[in-house]
XYZ file of C-alpha atoms in Angstrom:
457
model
C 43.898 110.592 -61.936
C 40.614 112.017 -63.845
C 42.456 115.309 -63.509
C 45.024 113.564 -65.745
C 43.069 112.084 -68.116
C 41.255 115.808 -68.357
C 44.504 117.371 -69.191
C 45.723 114.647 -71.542
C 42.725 114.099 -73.318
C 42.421 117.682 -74.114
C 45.664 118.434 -74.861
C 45.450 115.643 -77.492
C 42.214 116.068 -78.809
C 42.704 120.001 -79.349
C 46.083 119.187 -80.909
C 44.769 116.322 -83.414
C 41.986 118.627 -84.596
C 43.762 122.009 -84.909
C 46.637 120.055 -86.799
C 43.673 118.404 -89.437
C 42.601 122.218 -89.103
C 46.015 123.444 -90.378
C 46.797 121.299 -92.772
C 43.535 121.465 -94.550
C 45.109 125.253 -95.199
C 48.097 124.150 -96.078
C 48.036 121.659 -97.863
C 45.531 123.931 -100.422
C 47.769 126.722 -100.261
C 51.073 124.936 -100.891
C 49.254 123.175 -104.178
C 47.626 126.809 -105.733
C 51.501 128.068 -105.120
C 51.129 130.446 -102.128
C 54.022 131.199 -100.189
C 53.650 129.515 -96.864
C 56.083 131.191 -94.279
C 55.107 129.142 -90.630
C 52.979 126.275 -89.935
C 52.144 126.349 -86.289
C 49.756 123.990 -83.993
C 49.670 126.117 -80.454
C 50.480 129.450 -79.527
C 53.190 131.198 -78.079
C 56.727 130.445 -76.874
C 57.945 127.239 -79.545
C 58.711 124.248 -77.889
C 60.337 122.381 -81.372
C 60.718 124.496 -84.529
C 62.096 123.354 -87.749
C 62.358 125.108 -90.608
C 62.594 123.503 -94.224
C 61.577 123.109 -98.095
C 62.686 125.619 -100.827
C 60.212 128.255 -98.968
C 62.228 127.915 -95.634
C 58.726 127.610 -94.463
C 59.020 127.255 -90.308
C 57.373 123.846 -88.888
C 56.316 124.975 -84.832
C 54.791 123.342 -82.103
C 54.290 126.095 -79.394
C 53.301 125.968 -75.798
C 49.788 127.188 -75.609
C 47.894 123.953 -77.413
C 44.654 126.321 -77.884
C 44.954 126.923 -81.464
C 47.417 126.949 -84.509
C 47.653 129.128 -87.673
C 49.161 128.962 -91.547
C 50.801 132.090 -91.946
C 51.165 133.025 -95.549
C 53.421 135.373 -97.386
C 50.945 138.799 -97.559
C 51.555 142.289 -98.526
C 49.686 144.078 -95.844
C 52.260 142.969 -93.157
C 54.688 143.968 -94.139
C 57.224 144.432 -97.683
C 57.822 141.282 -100.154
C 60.090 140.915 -102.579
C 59.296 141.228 -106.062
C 59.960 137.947 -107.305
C 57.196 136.466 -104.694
C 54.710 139.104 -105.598
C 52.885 136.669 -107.734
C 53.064 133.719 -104.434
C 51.419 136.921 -102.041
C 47.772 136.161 -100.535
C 46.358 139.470 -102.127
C 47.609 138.794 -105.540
C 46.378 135.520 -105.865
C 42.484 135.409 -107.441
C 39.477 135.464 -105.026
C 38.486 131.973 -105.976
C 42.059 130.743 -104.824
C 41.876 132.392 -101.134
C 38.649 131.202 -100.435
C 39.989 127.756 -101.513
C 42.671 127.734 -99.494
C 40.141 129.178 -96.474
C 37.807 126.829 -97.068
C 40.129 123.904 -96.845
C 40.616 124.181 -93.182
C 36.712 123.426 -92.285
C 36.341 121.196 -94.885
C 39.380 118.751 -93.710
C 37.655 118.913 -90.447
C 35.111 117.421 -91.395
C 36.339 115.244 -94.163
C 38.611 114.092 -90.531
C 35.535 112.985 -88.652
C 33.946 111.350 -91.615
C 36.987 109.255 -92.248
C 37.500 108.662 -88.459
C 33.616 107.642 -88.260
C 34.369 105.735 -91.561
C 36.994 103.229 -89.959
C 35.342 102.677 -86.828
C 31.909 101.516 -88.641
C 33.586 99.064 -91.327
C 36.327 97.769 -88.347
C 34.256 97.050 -85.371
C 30.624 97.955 -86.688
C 28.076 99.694 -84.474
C 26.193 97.772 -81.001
C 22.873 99.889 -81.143
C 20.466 100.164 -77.874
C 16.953 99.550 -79.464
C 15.049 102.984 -79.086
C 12.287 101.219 -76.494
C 10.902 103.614 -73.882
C 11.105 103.135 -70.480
C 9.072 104.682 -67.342
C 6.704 107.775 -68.177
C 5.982 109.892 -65.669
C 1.501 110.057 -65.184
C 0.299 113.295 -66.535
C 3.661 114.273 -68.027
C 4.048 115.471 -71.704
C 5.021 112.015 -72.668
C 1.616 110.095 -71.032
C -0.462 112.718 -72.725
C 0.936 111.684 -75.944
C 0.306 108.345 -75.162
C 3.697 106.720 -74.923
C 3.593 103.770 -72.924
C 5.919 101.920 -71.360
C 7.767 98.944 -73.367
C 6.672 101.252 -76.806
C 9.209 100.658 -79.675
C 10.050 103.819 -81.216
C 10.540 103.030 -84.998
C 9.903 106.895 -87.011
C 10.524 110.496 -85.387
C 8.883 112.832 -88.058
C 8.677 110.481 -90.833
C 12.319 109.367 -90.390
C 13.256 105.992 -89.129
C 14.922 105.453 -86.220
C 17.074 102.765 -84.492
C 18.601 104.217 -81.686
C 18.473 106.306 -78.439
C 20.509 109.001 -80.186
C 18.227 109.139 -83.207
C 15.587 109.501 -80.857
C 17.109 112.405 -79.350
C 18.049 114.208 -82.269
C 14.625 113.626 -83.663
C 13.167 115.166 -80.586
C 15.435 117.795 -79.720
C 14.797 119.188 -83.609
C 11.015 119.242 -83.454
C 11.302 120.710 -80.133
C 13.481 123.069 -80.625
C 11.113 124.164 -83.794
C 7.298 124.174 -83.593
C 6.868 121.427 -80.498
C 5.203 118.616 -82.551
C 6.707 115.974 -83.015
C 4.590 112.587 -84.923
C 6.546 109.506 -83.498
C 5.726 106.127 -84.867
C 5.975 103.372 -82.307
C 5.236 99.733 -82.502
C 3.232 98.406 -79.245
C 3.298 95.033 -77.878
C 0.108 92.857 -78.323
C -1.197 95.546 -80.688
C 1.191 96.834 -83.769
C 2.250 99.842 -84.839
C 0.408 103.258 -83.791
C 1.108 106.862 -84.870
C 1.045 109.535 -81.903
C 1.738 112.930 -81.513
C 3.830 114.765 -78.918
C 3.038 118.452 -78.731
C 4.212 121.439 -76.190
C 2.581 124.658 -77.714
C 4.336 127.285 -75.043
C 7.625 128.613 -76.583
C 8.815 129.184 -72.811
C 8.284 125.061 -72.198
C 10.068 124.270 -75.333
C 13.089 126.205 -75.010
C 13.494 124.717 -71.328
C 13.104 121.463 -72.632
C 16.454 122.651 -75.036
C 18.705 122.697 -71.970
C 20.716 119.608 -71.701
C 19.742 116.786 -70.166
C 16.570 118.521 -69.626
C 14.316 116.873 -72.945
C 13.646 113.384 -71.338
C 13.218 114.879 -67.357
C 11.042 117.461 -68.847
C 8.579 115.802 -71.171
C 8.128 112.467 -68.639
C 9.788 109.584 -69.939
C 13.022 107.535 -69.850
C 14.486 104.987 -72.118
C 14.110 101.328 -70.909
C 17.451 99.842 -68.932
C 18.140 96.448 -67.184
C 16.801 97.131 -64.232
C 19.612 98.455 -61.610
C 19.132 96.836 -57.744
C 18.891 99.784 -55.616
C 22.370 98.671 -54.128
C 25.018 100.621 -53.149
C 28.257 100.473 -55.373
C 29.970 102.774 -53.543
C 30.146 104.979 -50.441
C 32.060 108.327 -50.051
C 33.720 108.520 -47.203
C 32.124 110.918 -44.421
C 28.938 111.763 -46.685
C 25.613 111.087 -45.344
C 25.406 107.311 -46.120
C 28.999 106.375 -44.602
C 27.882 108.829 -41.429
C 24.455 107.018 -41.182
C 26.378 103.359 -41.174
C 25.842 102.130 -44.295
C 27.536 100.064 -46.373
C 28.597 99.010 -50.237
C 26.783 95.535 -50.939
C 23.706 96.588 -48.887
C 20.252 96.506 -50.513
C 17.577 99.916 -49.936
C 14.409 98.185 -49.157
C 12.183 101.967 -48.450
C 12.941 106.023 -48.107
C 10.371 106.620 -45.041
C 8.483 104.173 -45.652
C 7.911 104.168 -49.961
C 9.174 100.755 -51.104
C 12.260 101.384 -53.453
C 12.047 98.884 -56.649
C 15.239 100.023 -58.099
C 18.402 102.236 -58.138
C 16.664 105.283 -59.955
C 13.691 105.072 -57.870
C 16.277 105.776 -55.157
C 17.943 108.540 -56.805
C 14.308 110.268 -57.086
C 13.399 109.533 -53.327
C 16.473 110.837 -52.287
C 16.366 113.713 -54.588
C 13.213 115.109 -53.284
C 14.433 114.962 -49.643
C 17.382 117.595 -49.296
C 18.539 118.669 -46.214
C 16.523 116.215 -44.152
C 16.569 113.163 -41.749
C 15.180 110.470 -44.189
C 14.600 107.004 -42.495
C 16.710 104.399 -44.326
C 15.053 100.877 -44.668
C 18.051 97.974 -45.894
C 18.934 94.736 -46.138
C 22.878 93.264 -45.235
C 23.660 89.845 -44.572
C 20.096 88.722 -44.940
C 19.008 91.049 -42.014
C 16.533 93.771 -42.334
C 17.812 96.569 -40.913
C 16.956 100.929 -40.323
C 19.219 103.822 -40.027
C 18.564 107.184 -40.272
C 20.457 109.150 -43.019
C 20.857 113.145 -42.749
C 20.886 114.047 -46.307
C 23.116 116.955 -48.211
C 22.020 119.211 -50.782
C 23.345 120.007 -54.285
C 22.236 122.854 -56.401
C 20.858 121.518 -59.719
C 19.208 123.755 -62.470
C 18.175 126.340 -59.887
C 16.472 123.823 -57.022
C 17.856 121.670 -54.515
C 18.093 118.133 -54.536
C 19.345 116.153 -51.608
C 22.447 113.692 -51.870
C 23.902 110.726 -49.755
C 26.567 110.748 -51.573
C 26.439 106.946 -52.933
C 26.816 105.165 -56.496
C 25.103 102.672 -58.553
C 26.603 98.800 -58.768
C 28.025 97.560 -61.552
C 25.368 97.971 -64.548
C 23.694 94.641 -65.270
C 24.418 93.490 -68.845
C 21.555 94.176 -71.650
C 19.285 91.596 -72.763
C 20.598 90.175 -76.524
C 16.868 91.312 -77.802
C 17.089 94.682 -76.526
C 20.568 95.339 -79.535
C 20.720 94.948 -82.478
C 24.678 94.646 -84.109
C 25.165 96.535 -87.310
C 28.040 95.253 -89.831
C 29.086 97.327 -92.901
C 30.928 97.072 -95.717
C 33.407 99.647 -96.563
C 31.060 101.211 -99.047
C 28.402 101.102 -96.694
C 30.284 102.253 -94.238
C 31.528 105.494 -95.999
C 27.867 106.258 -96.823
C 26.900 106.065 -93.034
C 29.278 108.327 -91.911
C 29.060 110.701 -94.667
C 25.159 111.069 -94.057
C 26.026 110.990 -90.058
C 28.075 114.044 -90.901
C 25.897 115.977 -93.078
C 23.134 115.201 -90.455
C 24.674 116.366 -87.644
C 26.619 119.357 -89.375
C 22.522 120.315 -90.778
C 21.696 119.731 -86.713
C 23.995 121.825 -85.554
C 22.994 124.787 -87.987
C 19.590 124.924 -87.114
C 20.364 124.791 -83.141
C 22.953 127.801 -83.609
C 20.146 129.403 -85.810
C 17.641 128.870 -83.139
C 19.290 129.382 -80.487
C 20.049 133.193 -81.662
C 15.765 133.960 -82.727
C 15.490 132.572 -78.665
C 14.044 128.857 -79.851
C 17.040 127.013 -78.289
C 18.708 127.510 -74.721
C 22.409 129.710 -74.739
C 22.997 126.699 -72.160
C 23.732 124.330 -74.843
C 27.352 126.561 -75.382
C 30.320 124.603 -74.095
C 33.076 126.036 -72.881
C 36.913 124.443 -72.745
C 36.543 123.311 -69.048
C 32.940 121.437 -70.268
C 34.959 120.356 -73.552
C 37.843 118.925 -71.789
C 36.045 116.941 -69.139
C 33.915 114.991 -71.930
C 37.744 114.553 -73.692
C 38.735 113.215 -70.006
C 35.646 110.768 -69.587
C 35.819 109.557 -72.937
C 39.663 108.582 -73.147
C 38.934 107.070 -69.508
C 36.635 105.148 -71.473
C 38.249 103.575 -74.430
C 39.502 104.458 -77.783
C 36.264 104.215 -79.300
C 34.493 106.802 -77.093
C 37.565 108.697 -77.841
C 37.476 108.588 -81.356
C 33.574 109.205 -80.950
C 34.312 112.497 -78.950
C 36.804 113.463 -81.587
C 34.165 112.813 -84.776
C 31.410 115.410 -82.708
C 34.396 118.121 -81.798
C 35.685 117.912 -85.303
C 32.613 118.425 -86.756
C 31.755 121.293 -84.161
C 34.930 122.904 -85.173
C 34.299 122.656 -89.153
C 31.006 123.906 -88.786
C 32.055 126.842 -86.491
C 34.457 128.470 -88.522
C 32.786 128.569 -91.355
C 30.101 130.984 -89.757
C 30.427 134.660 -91.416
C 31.841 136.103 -88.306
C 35.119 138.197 -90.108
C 37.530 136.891 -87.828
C 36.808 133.184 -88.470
C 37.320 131.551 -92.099
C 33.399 131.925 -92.893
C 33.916 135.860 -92.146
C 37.199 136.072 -94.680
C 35.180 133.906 -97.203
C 32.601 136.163 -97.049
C 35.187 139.371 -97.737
C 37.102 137.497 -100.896
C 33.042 136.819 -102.216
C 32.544 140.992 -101.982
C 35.702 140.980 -103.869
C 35.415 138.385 -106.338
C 31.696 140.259 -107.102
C 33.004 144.096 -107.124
C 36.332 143.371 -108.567
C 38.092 145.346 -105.563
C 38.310 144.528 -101.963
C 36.770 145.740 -99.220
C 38.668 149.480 -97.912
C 41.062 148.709 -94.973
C 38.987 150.506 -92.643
C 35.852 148.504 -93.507
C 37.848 145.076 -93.037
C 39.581 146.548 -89.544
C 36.092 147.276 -88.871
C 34.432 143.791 -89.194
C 37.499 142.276 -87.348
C 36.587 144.567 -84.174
C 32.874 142.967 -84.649
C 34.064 139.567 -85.451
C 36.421 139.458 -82.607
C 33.584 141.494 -80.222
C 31.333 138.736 -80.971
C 33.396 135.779 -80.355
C 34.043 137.052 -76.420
C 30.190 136.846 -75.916
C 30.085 133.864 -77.515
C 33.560 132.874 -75.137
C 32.095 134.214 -72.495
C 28.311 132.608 -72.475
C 30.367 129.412 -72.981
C 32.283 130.023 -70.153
C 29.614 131.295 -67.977
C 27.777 127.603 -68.562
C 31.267 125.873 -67.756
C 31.359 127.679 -64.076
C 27.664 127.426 -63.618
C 27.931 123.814 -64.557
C 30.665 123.776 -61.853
C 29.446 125.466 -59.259
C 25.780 125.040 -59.666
């Protein structure tokens, strides 16, 4: 079944944003009178085709759902007829092609914000109230002087009201020069500025990796506390060998009293490969087993497993989120600063991440993409929707990069033109597609690389 909702959530994610993608093209390019000759979303053999208007322009939906393309009438492929010469690609003015370029990107992201739009003025936004959890003695976070139950209200000047904003706050400054000034409010004793510093480049681009910012600098967000009860067993793992059961309570991990489910995920974690003595409680009997745990590969080191799951989460406490309501004005300005926000993010992490300041683990391949389009659909329309607003946004900001091949890189050549008043040679243009296209396989193939090693450990 999750191999299902993989599939299908891919298949229709990729297909709603390369036919936004598309369109954006077409749509320009139909109003500025180019000749449109094939509108396809996917590649290869067609699976419908249709072919209509006065242009006998053909509609396709093909079998490979990787991808799509506008093809428009152009001279260099091949002879047109006279009385379209004015309707060709090359004829038409620079400022025209890189219209019609730019439209794809841009109705990308015009997509998410309108997408982000609706689901703020419909059902508003629940928000988890930014206050921190356990942090770790000694750790980056202590040193700063976090504490737990702190409020975090400003991130480098800018307010804050949720964990994401948190994490984009901290991810930024981390990624840059490692300070970060965070503005928290404490019980019993107001508001307090700190700062959280990591001066070694090394640290902060490990802290990049993801999931890695909160592990690494020592703190975690504060939760309803989760009973260290098991929620679920799989079936001939270490817990179901040892004897134990869903519904029964971990009291200790040989002998260290466990208060909750993480602090049983972090016993267990530093015992891999090893008989662990089991303390628990069934049936109002206090009982011992002795568990023989696995090992999984994680970030390099291993970390043991029983192979169990949390219980049901306990709900949140009504003081610990906040509800935000908007209007549909409101709502349009919230989603168009969300956009431009996490378009700017995503800049400076690509930007970083080629001077060295940012981990190459933070690529995503289509196996990592389509498992987050998988979990989300398994999780409602509006985590759905959610995972369509980042993607769509991902995809407007990545092709407008100058990379020749992509619709940043032809941009760039109708620019030279526009400026010179004659393109580019033909073998300077084949050239930069052999570069553009050279650099999107590394690019492919880092993301991949993370995708197996995410995998396979």
């Amino acid at each position: 079944m999750t191999l299902l909702w993989t599939l299908l959530g891919f298949i229709v994610a990729v297909s709603v944003l390369v036919t936004v993608h598309e369109y954006g093209h077409y749509w320009v390019a139909r109003k500025l009178d180019f000749k449109v000759l094939r509108f396809s979303v996917g590649f290869g053999t067609p699976l419908w085709k249709k072919v209509a208007g006065p242009d006998r322009t053909e509609y396709v939906f093909a079998a490979l759902p990787l991808g799509g393309y506008v093809k428009l009438l152009d001279e260099r492929e091949g002879p047109v007829a006279p009385a379209d010469l004015s309707r060709s690609f090359t004829r038409k003015a620079p400022w025209q092609r890189i219209l019609v370029l730019l439209a794809g990107p841009a109705f990308n992201i015009g997509f998410a914000i309108l997408v982000l739009w609706g689901m703020l003025w419909i059902s508003g936004e629940p928000q988890l109230r930014p206050v921190v959890g356990p942090v770790v003695p000694d750790s980056i976070a202590a040193q700063a002087g976090l504490q737990n139950e702190d409020e975090i209200l400003r991130v480098e000047g800018r307010a804050v009201t949720n964990h994401s904003d948190v994490l984009f706050g901290f991810i930024d400054a981390m990624s840059d020069d490692g300070r970060i000034e965070i503005e928290v409010e404490r019980r019993g004793s107001g508001r307090r500025t700190l700062e959280m510093r990591v001066d070694d480049p090394a640290v902060r681009r490990a802290l990049t990796e993801p999931t890695a910012l909160l592990r690494g600098i020592g703190m975690r967000f504060w939760t309803p506390p989760v009973p260290p009860v098991i929620g679920k067993v799989t079936a001939q793992g270490p817990a179901d060998l040892a004897g134990l059961q869903v519904g029964d309570r971990i009291l200790a991990v040989d002998g260290e009293t466990i208060k909750d489910f993480p602090a049983l995920v972090e016993a267990i974690s530093a015992r891999p490969n090893r008989d662990i003595a089991v303390e628990y409680e069934r049936g109002g009997s206090r009982l011992r087993t002795t568990v023989r745990s696995a090992a999984d590969l994680l970030e390099g080191r291993e970390v043991g497993r029983i192979r169990i799951e949390t219980p049901p989460p306990p709900p949140w406490p009504a003081d610990r989120i906040t509800q935000r309501s908007f209007g549909p004005i409101e709502a349009l300005g919230e989603s168009t600063q969300r956009a431009y926000d996490m378009t700017l993010l995503q800049a400076k992490m690509f930007a970083r991440m080629l001077f060295g300041q940012v981990s190459l683990k933070n690529l995503s391949g289509p196996i990592s993409i389509a498992e987050y389009a998988g979990a989300s659909a398994q999780s409602g329309l509006n985590e759905f929707l959610g995972f369509l607003v980042v993607i769509s946004l991902s995809l407007g900001f990545l092709n407008l990069l100058p990379i020749p091949i992509l619709d940043g890189g032809q941009i760039v050549y109708q620019l030279i033109e526009w400026a010179r008043g004659s393109p580019l040679s033909e073998r300077l243009q084949a050239l930069g597609q052999q570069i553009g296209i050279a650099l999107l396989l590394l690019l492919m193939g880092v993301a991949l690389f993370n995708d197996f090693a995410r995998q396979f450990g």
